Amino acid sequence: MLHQSDTFSILYYMLLIPIQWKSAANQFLYPPEYQSHFSGLVLSHEKIRARIRELAALLHQHCQVHARARPLLVCTLKGACTFFVHLTEELQLLRQGFDVEFVRAKSYVGTESSGAVRLLLGQEDADGLEVLEHFKGRHVVLVEDILDTGTTLEKLVPVLHEKGQPASIQVVTLLDKRLKDGTEKKFKADFIGFSIPDVFIIGYGLDYNELYRDLRDIFVISQAGIEFDAKKLHDG
Ligand code: IMP
Ligand code: MG
């Protein structure tokens, strides 16, 4: 059930995004321990999946027209993992071939972009160098969950170019946050699923301090969700 905790912020969000209030609790499926941890729905699972189908069609078209080569799909862990699974499923239905690779980037602490991005790329060889041998000469499609300030991709994409030497890198992001007061993003994606307002969201792979990635839908986190101690779920 949605918990109407903070009336002011709920009204504020309703002006910006079409938050859907659902009266029947069973219309959402989520673990019972998350009761009262959301203040509103941003995107339903069905809406996300429908848009991913469209994104897959766009990527398929792009691969046929521009690259004419089998793309290397690169998932940025952990947030993009759910999006990645469903995107690759749609590409399979279109008979679009692809290879897969994984990189890891971490920048958020709580609900704020920390500015410092930590990257984990491939394995280390005997000399301690990172190797991205699968990237060489390939048409890479980097799959991101959400593009906020652009700090992560501004750091990640040049590193992939430099160390991996791919033929090209295109970025597909499920979500693109509109920044407050029209601040310019440090990086722009080539394919965007949804443009969303500048609110902190959870679900469908997106976390708040490692919690809520297991939600099917995307919600605005409530104050109770922010204050919840995740360690309570680890014991017993
Ligand atoms: P950026 O570096 O500011 O563009 O932030 C991008 C990264 O921060 C994303 O890949 C996410 O992992 C994380 N992030 C940004 N906004 C949110 C959010 O609203 N909820 C959860 N994670 C977010
Ligand atoms: Mg991410």
PDB file of C-alpha atoms in Angstrom, residues 13-158:
ATOM      1  CA  TYR A  13       6.002  15.575  -7.041  1.00  0.00           C
ATOM      2  CA  MET A  14       2.479  15.289  -8.443  1.00  0.00           C
ATOM      3  CA  LEU A  15       2.947  18.596 -10.249  1.00  0.00           C
ATOM      4  CA  LEU A  16       6.096  17.344 -11.904  1.00  0.00           C
ATOM      5  CA  ILE A  17       5.485  13.709 -12.733  1.00  0.00           C
ATOM      6  CA  PRO A  18       2.325  11.796 -13.370  1.00  0.00           C
ATOM      7  CA  ILE A  19       2.495   9.853 -10.131  1.00  0.00           C
ATOM      8  CA  GLN A  20      -0.215   7.257 -10.206  1.00  0.00           C
ATOM      9  CA  TRP A  21      -2.034   6.525  -6.986  1.00  0.00           C
ATOM     10  CA  LYS A  22      -3.465   3.084  -6.873  1.00  0.00           C
ATOM     11  CA  SER A  23      -6.108   2.305  -4.301  1.00  0.00           C
ATOM     12  CA  ALA A  24      -5.769  -1.481  -4.408  1.00  0.00           C
ATOM     13  CA  ALA A  25      -2.580  -2.604  -2.687  1.00  0.00           C
ATOM     14  CA  ASN A  26      -2.361  -5.796  -4.713  1.00  0.00           C
ATOM     15  CA  GLN A  27      -1.719  -3.868  -7.927  1.00  0.00           C
ATOM     16  CA  PHE A  28       1.919  -3.635  -6.866  1.00  0.00           C
ATOM     17  CA  LEU A  29       4.062  -6.600  -5.997  1.00  0.00           C
ATOM     18  CA  TYR A  30       6.804  -5.882  -3.487  1.00  0.00           C
ATOM     19  CA  PRO A  31       8.374  -7.557  -0.467  1.00  0.00           C
ATOM     20  CA  PRO A  32       6.251  -6.888   2.659  1.00  0.00           C
ATOM     21  CA  GLU A  33       9.262  -5.434   4.509  1.00  0.00           C
ATOM     22  CA  TYR A  34       9.046  -2.396   2.166  1.00  0.00           C
ATOM     23  CA  GLN A  35       5.599  -1.406   3.457  1.00  0.00           C
ATOM     24  CA  SER A  36       5.442   2.440   3.736  1.00  0.00           C
ATOM     25  CA  HIS A  37       8.861   2.926   2.085  1.00  0.00           C
ATOM     26  CA  PHE A  38       7.476   4.671  -1.048  1.00  0.00           C
ATOM     27  CA  SER A  39       5.742   8.011  -1.497  1.00  0.00           C
ATOM     28  CA  GLY A  40       4.514   7.522  -5.048  1.00  0.00           C
ATOM     29  CA  LEU A  41       4.809   5.526  -8.227  1.00  0.00           C
ATOM     30  CA  VAL A  42       7.002   6.949 -10.986  1.00  0.00           C
ATOM     31  CA  LEU A  43       6.887   4.125 -13.546  1.00  0.00           C
ATOM     32  CA  SER A  44       4.982   0.857 -13.457  1.00  0.00           C
ATOM     33  CA  HIS A  45       6.716  -2.340 -14.523  1.00  0.00           C
ATOM     34  CA  GLU A  46       4.407  -2.621 -17.530  1.00  0.00           C
ATOM     35  CA  LYS A  47       5.215   0.911 -18.691  1.00  0.00           C
ATOM     36  CA  ILE A  48       8.952   0.246 -18.325  1.00  0.00           C
ATOM     37  CA  ARG A  49       8.755  -2.996 -20.316  1.00  0.00           C
ATOM     38  CA  ALA A  50       6.740  -1.344 -23.111  1.00  0.00           C
ATOM     39  CA  ARG A  51       9.347   1.397 -23.460  1.00  0.00           C
ATOM     40  CA  ILE A  52      12.197  -1.139 -23.418  1.00  0.00           C
ATOM     41  CA  ARG A  53      10.550  -2.876 -26.356  1.00  0.00           C
ATOM     42  CA  GLU A  54      10.662   0.450 -28.248  1.00  0.00           C
ATOM     43  CA  LEU A  55      14.282   1.065 -27.232  1.00  0.00           C
ATOM     44  CA  ALA A  56      15.258  -2.395 -28.492  1.00  0.00           C
ATOM     45  CA  ALA A  57      13.627  -1.624 -31.842  1.00  0.00           C
ATOM     46  CA  LEU A  58      15.582   1.656 -32.056  1.00  0.00           C
ATOM     47  CA  LEU A  59      18.854  -0.106 -31.209  1.00  0.00           C
ATOM     48  CA  HIS A  60      18.150  -2.869 -33.703  1.00  0.00           C
ATOM     49  CA  GLN A  61      17.499  -0.258 -36.391  1.00  0.00           C
ATOM     50  CA  HIS A  62      20.669   1.600 -35.411  1.00  0.00           C
ATOM     51  CA  CYS A  63      22.751  -1.580 -35.621  1.00  0.00           C
ATOM     52  CA  GLN A  64      21.387  -2.369 -39.065  1.00  0.00           C
ATOM     53  CA  VAL A  65      21.769   1.118 -40.531  1.00  0.00           C
ATOM     54  CA  HIS A  66      24.945   2.442 -38.915  1.00  0.00           C
ATOM     55  CA  ALA A  67      27.242  -0.150 -37.477  1.00  0.00           C
ATOM     56  CA  ARG A  68      26.288  -3.157 -39.612  1.00  0.00           C
ATOM     57  CA  ALA A  69      28.200  -5.189 -37.072  1.00  0.00           C
ATOM     58  CA  ARG A  70      27.333  -7.278 -34.041  1.00  0.00           C
ATOM     59  CA  PRO A  71      27.191  -4.871 -31.048  1.00  0.00           C
ATOM     60  CA  LEU A  72      28.946  -5.456 -27.754  1.00  0.00           C
ATOM     61  CA  LEU A  73      26.371  -4.656 -25.067  1.00  0.00           C
ATOM     62  CA  VAL A  74      28.049  -3.433 -21.892  1.00  0.00           C
ATOM     63  CA  CYS A  75      26.039  -3.433 -18.668  1.00  0.00           C
ATOM     64  CA  THR A  76      27.040  -0.907 -15.989  1.00  0.00           C
ATOM     65  CA  LEU A  77      26.558  -2.733 -12.716  1.00  0.00           C
ATOM     66  CA  LYS A  78      24.808  -2.856 -10.484  1.00  0.00           C
ATOM     67  CA  GLY A  79      21.918  -0.517 -11.251  1.00  0.00           C
ATOM     68  CA  ALA A  80      21.466  -1.383 -14.938  1.00  0.00           C
ATOM     69  CA  CYS A  81      21.280  -5.172 -14.440  1.00  0.00           C
ATOM     70  CA  THR A  82      17.464  -5.443 -14.548  1.00  0.00           C
ATOM     71  CA  PHE A  83      17.204  -3.116 -17.541  1.00  0.00           C
ATOM     72  CA  PHE A  84      19.987  -5.079 -19.259  1.00  0.00           C
ATOM     73  CA  VAL A  85      18.186  -8.419 -18.846  1.00  0.00           C
ATOM     74  CA  HIS A  86      14.924  -7.115 -20.289  1.00  0.00           C
ATOM     75  CA  LEU A  87      16.639  -5.168 -23.086  1.00  0.00           C
ATOM     76  CA  THR A  88      18.592  -8.231 -24.229  1.00  0.00           C
ATOM     77  CA  GLU A  89      15.364 -10.267 -24.113  1.00  0.00           C
ATOM     78  CA  GLU A  90      13.682  -7.796 -26.490  1.00  0.00           C
ATOM     79  CA  LEU A  91      16.716  -7.850 -28.808  1.00  0.00           C
ATOM     80  CA  GLN A  92      16.500 -11.639 -28.916  1.00  0.00           C
ATOM     81  CA  LEU A  93      12.879 -11.357 -30.058  1.00  0.00           C
ATOM     82  CA  LEU A  94      14.076  -9.084 -32.878  1.00  0.00           C
ATOM     83  CA  ARG A  95      16.773 -11.663 -33.785  1.00  0.00           C
ATOM     84  CA  GLN A  96      19.452  -9.043 -33.102  1.00  0.00           C
ATOM     85  CA  GLY A  97      22.738 -10.751 -32.247  1.00  0.00           C
ATOM     86  CA  PHE A  98      25.030  -9.273 -29.571  1.00  0.00           C
ATOM     87  CA  ASP A  99      27.859 -10.038 -27.165  1.00  0.00           C
ATOM     88  CA  VAL A 100      27.844  -9.005 -23.515  1.00  0.00           C
ATOM     89  CA  GLU A 101      30.338  -7.425 -21.126  1.00  0.00           C
ATOM     90  CA  PHE A 102      30.088  -5.919 -17.654  1.00  0.00           C
ATOM     91  CA  VAL A 103      31.691  -2.926 -15.954  1.00  0.00           C
ATOM     92  CA  ARG A 104      31.016  -1.499 -12.522  1.00  0.00           C
ATOM     93  CA  ALA A 105      30.729   2.153 -11.532  1.00  0.00           C
ATOM     94  CA  LYS A 106      29.814   3.619  -8.163  1.00  0.00           C
ATOM     95  CA  SER A 107      29.236   7.273  -7.388  1.00  0.00           C
ATOM     96  CA  TYR A 108      26.202   7.674  -5.137  1.00  0.00           C
ATOM     97  CA  VAL A 109      26.323   7.867  -1.363  1.00  0.00           C
ATOM     98  CA  GLY A 110      22.780   7.984   0.039  1.00  0.00           C
ATOM     99  CA  THR A 111      20.663  10.211  -2.216  1.00  0.00           C
ATOM    100  CA  GLU A 112      23.544  12.429  -3.393  1.00  0.00           C
ATOM    101  CA  SER A 113      25.954  12.004  -6.297  1.00  0.00           C
ATOM    102  CA  SER A 114      29.320  11.933  -4.514  1.00  0.00           C
ATOM    103  CA  GLY A 115      31.296  13.412  -7.418  1.00  0.00           C
ATOM    104  CA  ALA A 116      34.002  10.751  -6.968  1.00  0.00           C
ATOM    105  CA  VAL A 117      33.388   7.823  -9.334  1.00  0.00           C
ATOM    106  CA  ARG A 118      34.913   4.410  -8.674  1.00  0.00           C
ATOM    107  CA  LEU A 119      35.303   2.173 -11.726  1.00  0.00           C
ATOM    108  CA  LEU A 120      35.914  -1.562 -11.929  1.00  0.00           C
ATOM    109  CA  LEU A 121      36.713  -2.642 -15.485  1.00  0.00           C
ATOM    110  CA  GLY A 122      37.420  -6.227 -16.471  1.00  0.00           C
ATOM    111  CA  GLN A 123      40.205  -8.223 -14.855  1.00  0.00           C
ATOM    112  CA  GLU A 124      43.753  -7.394 -13.948  1.00  0.00           C
ATOM    113  CA  ASP A 125      46.578  -9.054 -15.847  1.00  0.00           C
ATOM    114  CA  ALA A 126      49.925 -10.189 -14.366  1.00  0.00           C
ATOM    115  CA  ASP A 127      51.335  -6.630 -14.556  1.00  0.00           C
ATOM    116  CA  GLY A 128      48.387  -5.227 -12.666  1.00  0.00           C
ATOM    117  CA  LEU A 129      46.934  -3.572 -15.790  1.00  0.00           C
ATOM    118  CA  GLU A 130      43.228  -3.580 -16.496  1.00  0.00           C
ATOM    119  CA  VAL A 131      42.409  -5.414 -19.658  1.00  0.00           C
ATOM    120  CA  LEU A 132      39.431  -4.662 -21.841  1.00  0.00           C
ATOM    121  CA  GLU A 133      40.452  -6.834 -24.753  1.00  0.00           C
ATOM    122  CA  HIS A 134      36.863  -7.599 -25.742  1.00  0.00           C
ATOM    123  CA  PHE A 135      36.297  -3.950 -26.599  1.00  0.00           C
ATOM    124  CA  LYS A 136      38.934  -3.581 -29.298  1.00  0.00           C
ATOM    125  CA  GLY A 137      37.412  -2.513 -32.638  1.00  0.00           C
ATOM    126  CA  ARG A 138      33.869  -3.255 -31.456  1.00  0.00           C
ATOM    127  CA  HIS A 139      30.709  -1.144 -31.693  1.00  0.00           C
ATOM    128  CA  VAL A 140      29.894  -0.818 -28.000  1.00  0.00           C
ATOM    129  CA  VAL A 141      26.437  -0.052 -26.611  1.00  0.00           C
ATOM    130  CA  LEU A 142      26.808   1.013 -22.990  1.00  0.00           C
ATOM    131  CA  VAL A 143      23.650   0.216 -21.017  1.00  0.00           C
ATOM    132  CA  GLU A 144      22.999   2.596 -18.081  1.00  0.00           C
ATOM    133  CA  ASP A 145      20.172   2.691 -15.560  1.00  0.00           C
ATOM    134  CA  ILE A 146      20.004   6.430 -14.952  1.00  0.00           C
ATOM    135  CA  LEU A 147      21.845   9.505 -16.142  1.00  0.00           C
ATOM    136  CA  ASP A 148      21.778  12.205 -13.486  1.00  0.00           C
ATOM    137  CA  THR A 149      24.567  14.827 -13.428  1.00  0.00           C
ATOM    138  CA  GLY A 150      26.540  12.874 -16.056  1.00  0.00           C
ATOM    139  CA  THR A 151      29.592  12.584 -13.773  1.00  0.00           C
ATOM    140  CA  THR A 152      29.760   8.775 -14.031  1.00  0.00           C
ATOM    141  CA  LEU A 153      29.598   8.615 -17.823  1.00  0.00           C
ATOM    142  CA  GLU A 154      31.888  11.619 -18.246  1.00  0.00           C
ATOM    143  CA  LYS A 155      34.507   9.551 -16.444  1.00  0.00           C
ATOM    144  CA  LEU A 156      33.627   6.061 -17.713  1.00  0.00           C
ATOM    145  CA  VAL A 157      33.247   6.639 -21.469  1.00  0.00           C
ATOM    146  CA  PRO A 158      36.699   8.228 -22.099  1.00  0.00           C
TER     147      PRO A 158
END
